[in-house]
Amino acid sequence: MKTRELDYDLDPALVATTPASPRDAARLMLVDRARGAISHHLVRDLPEILRAGDHLFVNETSVLRARLSLHRPASDGGTPPAVPPFDTEGLVLEPAAEPHAWRLLIRHAKRFHASERVRLRDAHGHDHGDSIELVRRDAEAWIARFHAGPAGGDIAAILERSGLTPLPPYILKARKDRRESVDDDSDRSEYETVYAQAAERGSVAAPTAGLHFTDALLARLAEGGIGRSALTLHVGAGTFKPVDAEDLHDHPMHRESYAVSRAALATLHALEGARSAGTARIVAVGTTTVRALESLPADALARDEAIATTTDILISPGFRFRFTDALLTNFHLPRSTLLALVGAFAGMELMREAYAVAVRERYRFYSYGDAMLVI
């Protein structure tokens, strides 16, 4: 498909900079594919919209404190030559091929050099003695090693102490334009699902459709006979990469790691009969969950072991969905692979209509915004 088919006009005022409070007070657009109908609700209405027998699949990944505030102290000469102090930002992407090294994006990357040590400052400007050592350039990124300060610990401990919440650039820009200030401690709490597992801290972005759930809403869904299973897909920075190619299929798709447990596979297998009979639906919470489910190998349900691998699947119109019967998702950026996925599931014409309605009705967009349920 042509990338221009994923364009739409959006008033910047509709970009949400904070989530709804409480979370399930967010608006919910219901898009019925069979009827071609659109109606308006709240996320807290999900127990009345879904049916007993439906089954949620959620992504329980947790968000790394992957945004870095970097400070290079002044140098008085020698090797390297004297340099003035300099502050910038970075983003942890993924483990590198080298042991104990990571790929990072650094703003103004060309101002740095190999072997340089750069200090980390936390969200409040404090320096805990943590730093990164730049090893070498890797295309647009740097390969770097993390070094702990006096408090010690591995990279997880360093990021927990000295990293910032990796909010998407469009939220940071909207806050700057509106002169809004939100404490990072608040974002650490809000930019995480209530069911995220700390042991699965590996994403540089939240699976944002799941941000709408509260513990109380999950309890009401369970009381209504709606099941829930979890899988893990660690969201990479590539999820925000705009599609620059004229043709979507010329876009270099990013790769993400995912894992589906034996129990989740067994649930998928057990749901087959009810799905065929129309008495159960698999409701994928978020595009990341869809990517994991639809990446499962053909023999996945026959396996007696968990699946842990990677995917670079590109889902676009014409894709045949095997495990997704309904999709709960946010409103996505234009010219994005996420929007192509929604268009593949909802149908492009209906999706365009839904987005036009969302703009007209002043829905809140993107990561902290409102939700859409496509059934």
Coordinates of C-alpha atoms in Angstrom, one line a residue:
M1 CA 0.0 0.0 0.0
K2 CA 1.0 3.6 -0.5
T3 CA 2.2 5.3 2.7
R4 CA 0.1 8.4 1.9
E5 CA -3.0 6.2 2.6
L6 CA -2.0 6.4 6.3
D7 CA -2.1 10.2 6.5
Y8 CA -4.7 12.2 8.4
D9 CA -4.9 15.8 9.8
L10 CA -4.8 16.3 13.5
D11 CA -5.1 19.4 15.6
P12 CA -2.0 19.3 17.9
A13 CA -4.3 20.3 20.8
L14 CA -5.6 16.7 20.7
V15 CA -2.3 15.2 21.7
A16 CA -2.8 14.0 25.3
T17 CA 0.0 15.0 27.7
T18 CA -1.4 13.2 30.7
P19 CA -3.7 10.2 31.1
A20 CA -7.3 10.3 32.1
S21 CA -7.9 10.1 35.8
P22 CA -9.0 7.5 36.8
R23 CA -7.5 5.6 33.9
D24 CA -10.8 3.9 33.0
A25 CA -12.5 7.3 32.6
A26 CA -10.9 7.6 29.2
R27 CA -13.3 7.7 26.3
L28 CA -13.8 4.6 24.2
M29 CA -14.9 4.5 20.6
L30 CA -16.6 1.3 19.6
V31 CA -16.1 0.3 16.0
D32 CA -18.3 -2.5 14.8
R33 CA -16.9 -4.0 11.6
A34 CA -19.9 -6.1 10.7
R35 CA -22.3 -3.2 11.0
G36 CA -20.0 -0.4 10.0
A37 CA -21.2 1.4 13.0
I38 CA -19.4 3.8 15.4
S39 CA -20.5 4.6 18.9
H40 CA -19.1 6.4 22.0
H41 CA -18.5 5.0 25.4
L42 CA -16.0 5.1 28.3
V43 CA -13.3 2.4 28.9
R44 CA -15.1 1.5 32.2
D45 CA -18.0 0.3 30.0
L46 CA -16.0 -2.6 28.8
P47 CA -17.7 -5.2 31.1
E48 CA -21.1 -4.3 29.4
I49 CA -19.6 -4.2 25.9
L50 CA -17.7 -7.5 26.0
R51 CA -19.5 -10.8 26.5
A52 CA -19.0 -13.7 29.0
G53 CA -16.6 -16.1 27.3
D54 CA -14.5 -13.4 25.7
H55 CA -10.8 -13.5 26.6
L56 CA -8.3 -10.7 27.0
F57 CA -4.7 -11.1 26.0
V58 CA -2.5 -8.4 27.5
N59 CA 1.2 -7.5 27.2
E60 CA 2.8 -7.6 30.7
T61 CA 6.1 -6.0 29.7
S62 CA 7.5 -3.3 31.9
V63 CA 9.1 0.0 30.9
L64 CA 12.8 0.6 31.3
R65 CA 13.8 4.0 32.6
A66 CA 15.4 4.3 29.3
R67 CA 15.6 8.0 28.7
L68 CA 19.0 9.5 29.8
S69 CA 20.0 13.0 30.9
L70 CA 23.6 13.1 29.9
H71 CA 26.3 15.5 31.2
R72 CA 29.8 15.8 29.8
P73 CA 32.1 17.6 32.3
A74 CA 34.6 20.1 30.9
S75 CA 38.0 18.8 30.0
D76 CA 41.2 20.8 30.3
G77 CA 43.1 19.3 27.4
G78 CA 45.3 16.3 26.6
T79 CA 43.8 13.3 24.9
P80 CA 41.1 14.1 23.9
P81 CA 41.6 17.8 23.4
A82 CA 39.9 20.3 25.8
V83 CA 36.1 20.4 25.5
P84 CA 33.5 22.6 27.2
P85 CA 30.8 21.1 29.4
F86 CA 27.8 19.8 27.4
D87 CA 24.3 18.5 28.4
T88 CA 22.1 16.4 26.1
E89 CA 19.8 13.4 26.1
G90 CA 20.0 9.8 25.2
L91 CA 17.7 6.7 24.8
V92 CA 18.6 3.1 25.6
L93 CA 17.6 1.0 22.6
E94 CA 18.6 -2.7 23.2
P95 CA 21.5 -4.9 24.2
A96 CA 24.4 -4.8 21.8
A97 CA 26.4 -7.8 20.4
E98 CA 29.3 -7.0 22.7
P99 CA 29.1 -8.4 26.3
H100 CA 27.6 -5.9 28.8
A101 CA 27.1 -3.3 26.1
W102 CA 24.0 -1.5 24.9
R103 CA 22.9 0.5 21.8
L104 CA 22.0 4.0 22.6
L105 CA 20.6 7.0 20.7
I106 CA 22.3 10.2 21.7
R107 CA 21.2 13.7 20.6
H108 CA 24.1 15.5 19.0
A109 CA 25.9 12.2 18.7
K110 CA 28.7 13.6 16.6
R111 CA 29.9 15.8 19.4
F112 CA 31.1 12.7 21.3
H113 CA 34.0 10.4 20.7
A114 CA 34.9 6.8 21.5
S115 CA 36.3 6.0 25.0
E116 CA 34.6 9.1 26.4
R117 CA 32.8 8.9 29.8
V118 CA 29.5 10.7 30.1
R119 CA 27.7 11.2 33.5
L120 CA 24.1 10.5 34.1
R121 CA 21.7 12.7 36.0
D122 CA 18.4 11.6 37.4
A123 CA 15.0 13.4 36.7
H124 CA 15.7 15.9 39.5
G125 CA 19.2 16.7 38.2
H126 CA 21.1 14.7 40.8
D127 CA 24.3 12.9 39.9
H128 CA 24.7 9.5 41.6
G129 CA 28.1 8.8 40.1
D130 CA 26.6 6.6 37.3
S131 CA 28.1 7.0 33.8
I132 CA 28.3 5.5 30.4
E133 CA 31.5 4.7 28.4
L134 CA 31.1 5.3 24.7
V135 CA 32.7 2.3 22.8
R136 CA 32.0 3.0 19.1
R137 CA 29.4 4.3 16.6
D138 CA 26.9 1.8 15.2
A139 CA 25.0 3.5 12.3
E140 CA 22.9 6.2 14.0
A141 CA 23.5 4.8 17.5
W142 CA 26.4 4.5 19.9
I143 CA 27.5 1.3 21.6
A144 CA 28.1 2.0 25.3
R145 CA 28.8 0.3 28.6
F146 CA 27.2 1.4 31.8
H147 CA 29.3 2.0 35.0
A148 CA 27.7 2.2 38.4
G149 CA 28.5 4.9 40.9
P150 CA 29.0 4.3 44.7
A151 CA 25.6 2.6 45.0
G152 CA 26.7 -0.2 42.6
G153 CA 24.4 -2.5 40.8
D154 CA 23.7 -3.7 37.2
I155 CA 22.2 -1.7 34.4
A156 CA 18.7 -2.3 35.7
A157 CA 19.7 -0.7 39.1
I158 CA 21.5 2.2 37.3
L159 CA 18.5 3.0 35.1
E160 CA 16.1 2.7 38.0
R161 CA 18.2 5.3 39.9
S162 CA 19.5 7.5 37.1
G163 CA 17.2 7.0 34.2
L164 CA 14.0 8.9 33.2
T165 CA 10.7 7.7 31.9
P166 CA 11.0 7.2 28.1
L167 CA 7.9 9.2 27.1
P168 CA 7.4 9.5 23.4
P169 CA 8.8 12.7 21.7
Y170 CA 5.3 14.0 20.8
I171 CA 4.3 14.1 24.5
L172 CA 7.4 15.9 25.5
K173 CA 7.0 18.4 22.6
A174 CA 3.3 19.0 23.4
R175 CA 4.2 19.6 27.1
K176 CA 6.9 22.0 26.0
D177 CA 4.6 23.9 23.6
R178 CA 2.0 24.2 26.3
R179 CA 4.5 25.0 29.0
E180 CA 3.3 22.0 31.1
S181 CA 5.5 20.5 33.7
V182 CA 5.0 16.9 35.0
D183 CA 7.2 15.3 37.5
D184 CA 9.0 12.2 36.3
D185 CA 7.9 10.3 39.4
S186 CA 4.3 10.8 38.2
D187 CA 5.2 9.5 34.7
R188 CA 7.0 6.5 36.2
S189 CA 3.7 5.5 37.7
E190 CA 1.3 6.5 34.9
Y191 CA 3.4 5.2 32.0
E192 CA 3.1 1.6 33.2
T193 CA 0.2 -0.9 33.1
V194 CA -1.3 -2.1 36.4
Y195 CA -0.4 -5.7 35.4
A196 CA 3.2 -5.0 34.2
Q197 CA 5.7 -7.4 35.7
A198 CA 8.9 -5.8 37.1
A199 CA 10.8 -9.0 36.1
E200 CA 9.8 -8.2 32.5
R201 CA 11.3 -4.7 32.4
G202 CA 12.6 -4.5 28.8
S203 CA 10.4 -2.0 26.9
V204 CA 11.4 1.5 25.8
A205 CA 7.8 2.4 25.4
A206 CA 4.6 1.3 27.2
P207 CA 2.0 -1.0 25.6
T208 CA -0.3 2.0 25.8
A209 CA -3.7 0.3 25.2
G210 CA -3.2 -1.4 28.6
L211 CA -2.7 1.9 30.4
H212 CA -6.5 2.3 30.5
F213 CA -7.1 -0.6 32.9
T214 CA -7.5 -0.3 36.6
D215 CA -7.5 -3.2 39.1
A216 CA -11.2 -2.5 39.7
L217 CA -12.0 -2.7 36.0
L218 CA -10.1 -6.0 35.7
A219 CA -12.0 -7.4 38.6
R220 CA -15.3 -6.4 37.1
L221 CA -14.3 -8.0 33.8
A222 CA -13.4 -11.2 35.6
E223 CA -16.7 -11.2 37.5
G224 CA -18.5 -10.9 34.1
G225 CA -16.9 -14.2 32.8
I226 CA -14.2 -12.5 30.7
G227 CA -10.9 -14.2 31.0
R228 CA -7.4 -12.8 30.8
S229 CA -4.0 -14.2 29.8
A230 CA -0.6 -12.5 29.5
L231 CA 2.3 -12.6 27.1
T232 CA 5.3 -10.4 26.8
L233 CA 6.6 -8.3 23.9
H234 CA 9.3 -5.8 24.7
V235 CA 8.5 -2.7 22.8
G236 CA 11.4 -1.2 20.9
A237 CA 12.1 2.4 19.8
G238 CA 11.3 1.4 16.2
T239 CA 7.6 1.5 17.1
F240 CA 7.8 5.3 16.8
K241 CA 9.8 5.4 13.6
P242 CA 7.7 7.1 10.9
V243 CA 7.3 5.4 7.5
D244 CA 9.4 7.5 5.1
A245 CA 9.2 5.1 2.1
E246 CA 6.6 5.8 -0.5
D247 CA 5.4 2.2 -0.4
L248 CA 4.8 0.8 3.1
H249 CA 6.4 -2.5 2.2
D250 CA 9.7 -0.8 1.5
H251 CA 9.9 0.3 5.2
P252 CA 12.6 -1.5 7.2
M253 CA 10.5 -3.0 10.0
H254 CA 12.0 -3.1 13.5
R255 CA 12.5 -6.4 15.4
E256 CA 11.2 -7.0 18.9
S257 CA 11.5 -9.9 21.3
Y258 CA 8.4 -11.7 22.5
A259 CA 7.5 -14.7 24.7
V260 CA 4.3 -16.7 25.1
S261 CA 4.0 -19.1 27.9
R262 CA 2.8 -22.7 27.8
A263 CA -0.3 -21.7 29.8
A264 CA -1.1 -18.9 27.3
L265 CA -0.6 -21.3 24.4
A266 CA -2.9 -23.8 26.1
T267 CA -5.6 -21.1 26.5
L268 CA -5.4 -20.3 22.8
H269 CA -5.8 -23.9 22.0
A270 CA -8.8 -24.3 24.4
L271 CA -10.5 -21.3 22.9
E272 CA -10.5 -22.6 19.4
G273 CA -13.8 -24.5 19.6
A274 CA -15.7 -21.6 21.3
R275 CA -14.3 -19.1 18.8
S276 CA -15.5 -21.3 15.9
A277 CA -18.9 -21.5 17.5
G278 CA -19.0 -17.7 18.0
T279 CA -19.3 -18.0 21.8
A280 CA -15.8 -16.5 22.6
R281 CA -13.6 -13.9 21.1
I282 CA -9.9 -13.2 21.7
V283 CA -9.6 -9.5 22.5
A284 CA -6.0 -8.3 21.9
V285 CA -5.2 -5.4 24.2
G286 CA -2.9 -3.3 22.0
T287 CA -1.0 -3.6 18.8
T288 CA 2.0 -5.2 20.6
T289 CA -0.2 -8.1 21.7
V290 CA -1.4 -8.5 18.1
R291 CA 2.2 -8.6 16.9
A292 CA 3.0 -11.3 19.3
L293 CA -0.1 -13.4 18.7
E294 CA 0.1 -13.1 14.9
S295 CA 3.8 -13.9 14.9
L296 CA 3.3 -17.3 16.5
P297 CA 4.6 -20.2 14.3
A298 CA 2.0 -22.3 12.5
D299 CA 2.5 -25.2 14.9
A300 CA 2.5 -23.1 18.1
L301 CA -0.7 -24.6 19.6
A302 CA 0.7 -28.1 19.2
R303 CA 3.8 -27.3 21.2
D304 CA 4.4 -28.3 24.8
E305 CA 6.8 -25.5 25.6
A306 CA 6.9 -21.8 25.8
I307 CA 7.8 -19.8 22.8
A308 CA 10.5 -17.1 23.1
T309 CA 11.8 -15.5 19.9
T310 CA 11.7 -12.3 17.9
T311 CA 9.4 -10.8 15.3
D312 CA 9.7 -8.2 12.6
I313 CA 6.2 -8.8 11.3
L314 CA 4.6 -6.0 9.3
I315 CA 0.8 -6.2 9.4
S316 CA -1.0 -4.2 6.7
P317 CA -4.3 -4.4 4.8
G318 CA -4.7 -7.9 3.3
F319 CA -3.2 -9.6 6.3
R320 CA -5.0 -12.7 7.5
F321 CA -5.5 -12.7 11.3
R322 CA -5.4 -16.0 13.0
F323 CA -5.8 -15.2 16.7
T324 CA -7.3 -11.6 16.9
D325 CA -11.1 -11.3 17.0
A326 CA -11.2 -7.9 18.6
L327 CA -8.7 -5.1 19.2
L328 CA -8.4 -2.5 21.9
T329 CA -6.0 0.2 20.9
N330 CA -5.2 3.9 21.1
F331 CA -5.3 6.4 18.3
H332 CA -1.9 6.3 16.5
L333 CA 0.3 8.6 14.6
P334 CA -0.2 9.1 10.9
R335 CA 2.2 7.3 8.5
S336 CA 2.9 4.6 11.1
T337 CA 3.0 0.8 11.0
L338 CA 0.7 0.8 14.0
L339 CA -2.0 2.6 11.9
A340 CA -1.4 0.2 9.1
L341 CA -2.1 -2.7 11.5
V342 CA -5.4 -1.1 12.7
G343 CA -6.4 -0.5 9.1
A344 CA -5.7 -4.1 8.3
F345 CA -8.0 -5.2 11.1
A346 CA -10.8 -2.7 10.9
G347 CA -10.6 -2.1 7.1
M348 CA -9.1 1.1 5.8
E349 CA -12.3 2.8 4.9
L350 CA -13.9 2.2 8.3
M351 CA -10.7 3.2 10.0
R352 CA -10.5 6.5 8.1
E353 CA -14.1 7.2 9.1
A354 CA -13.3 6.4 12.7
Y355 CA -10.3 8.7 12.8
A356 CA -12.3 11.5 11.2
V357 CA -15.0 11.1 13.8
A358 CA -12.4 11.0 16.6
V359 CA -10.9 14.3 15.4
R360 CA -14.3 15.9 15.1
E361 CA -15.5 14.7 18.5
R362 CA -12.2 15.8 20.1
Y363 CA -10.9 12.5 21.3
R364 CA -7.5 12.6 22.9
F365 CA -4.7 11.0 20.8
Y366 CA -1.6 8.9 21.2
S367 CA 0.0 7.2 24.2
Y368 CA -1.9 9.0 27.0
G369 CA -5.0 9.4 25.0
D370 CA -8.4 7.7 24.5
A371 CA -9.1 4.2 23.2
M372 CA -10.8 2.4 20.3
L373 CA -12.3 -1.0 20.5
V374 CA -12.7 -2.7 17.1
I375 CA -15.0 -5.8 17.1

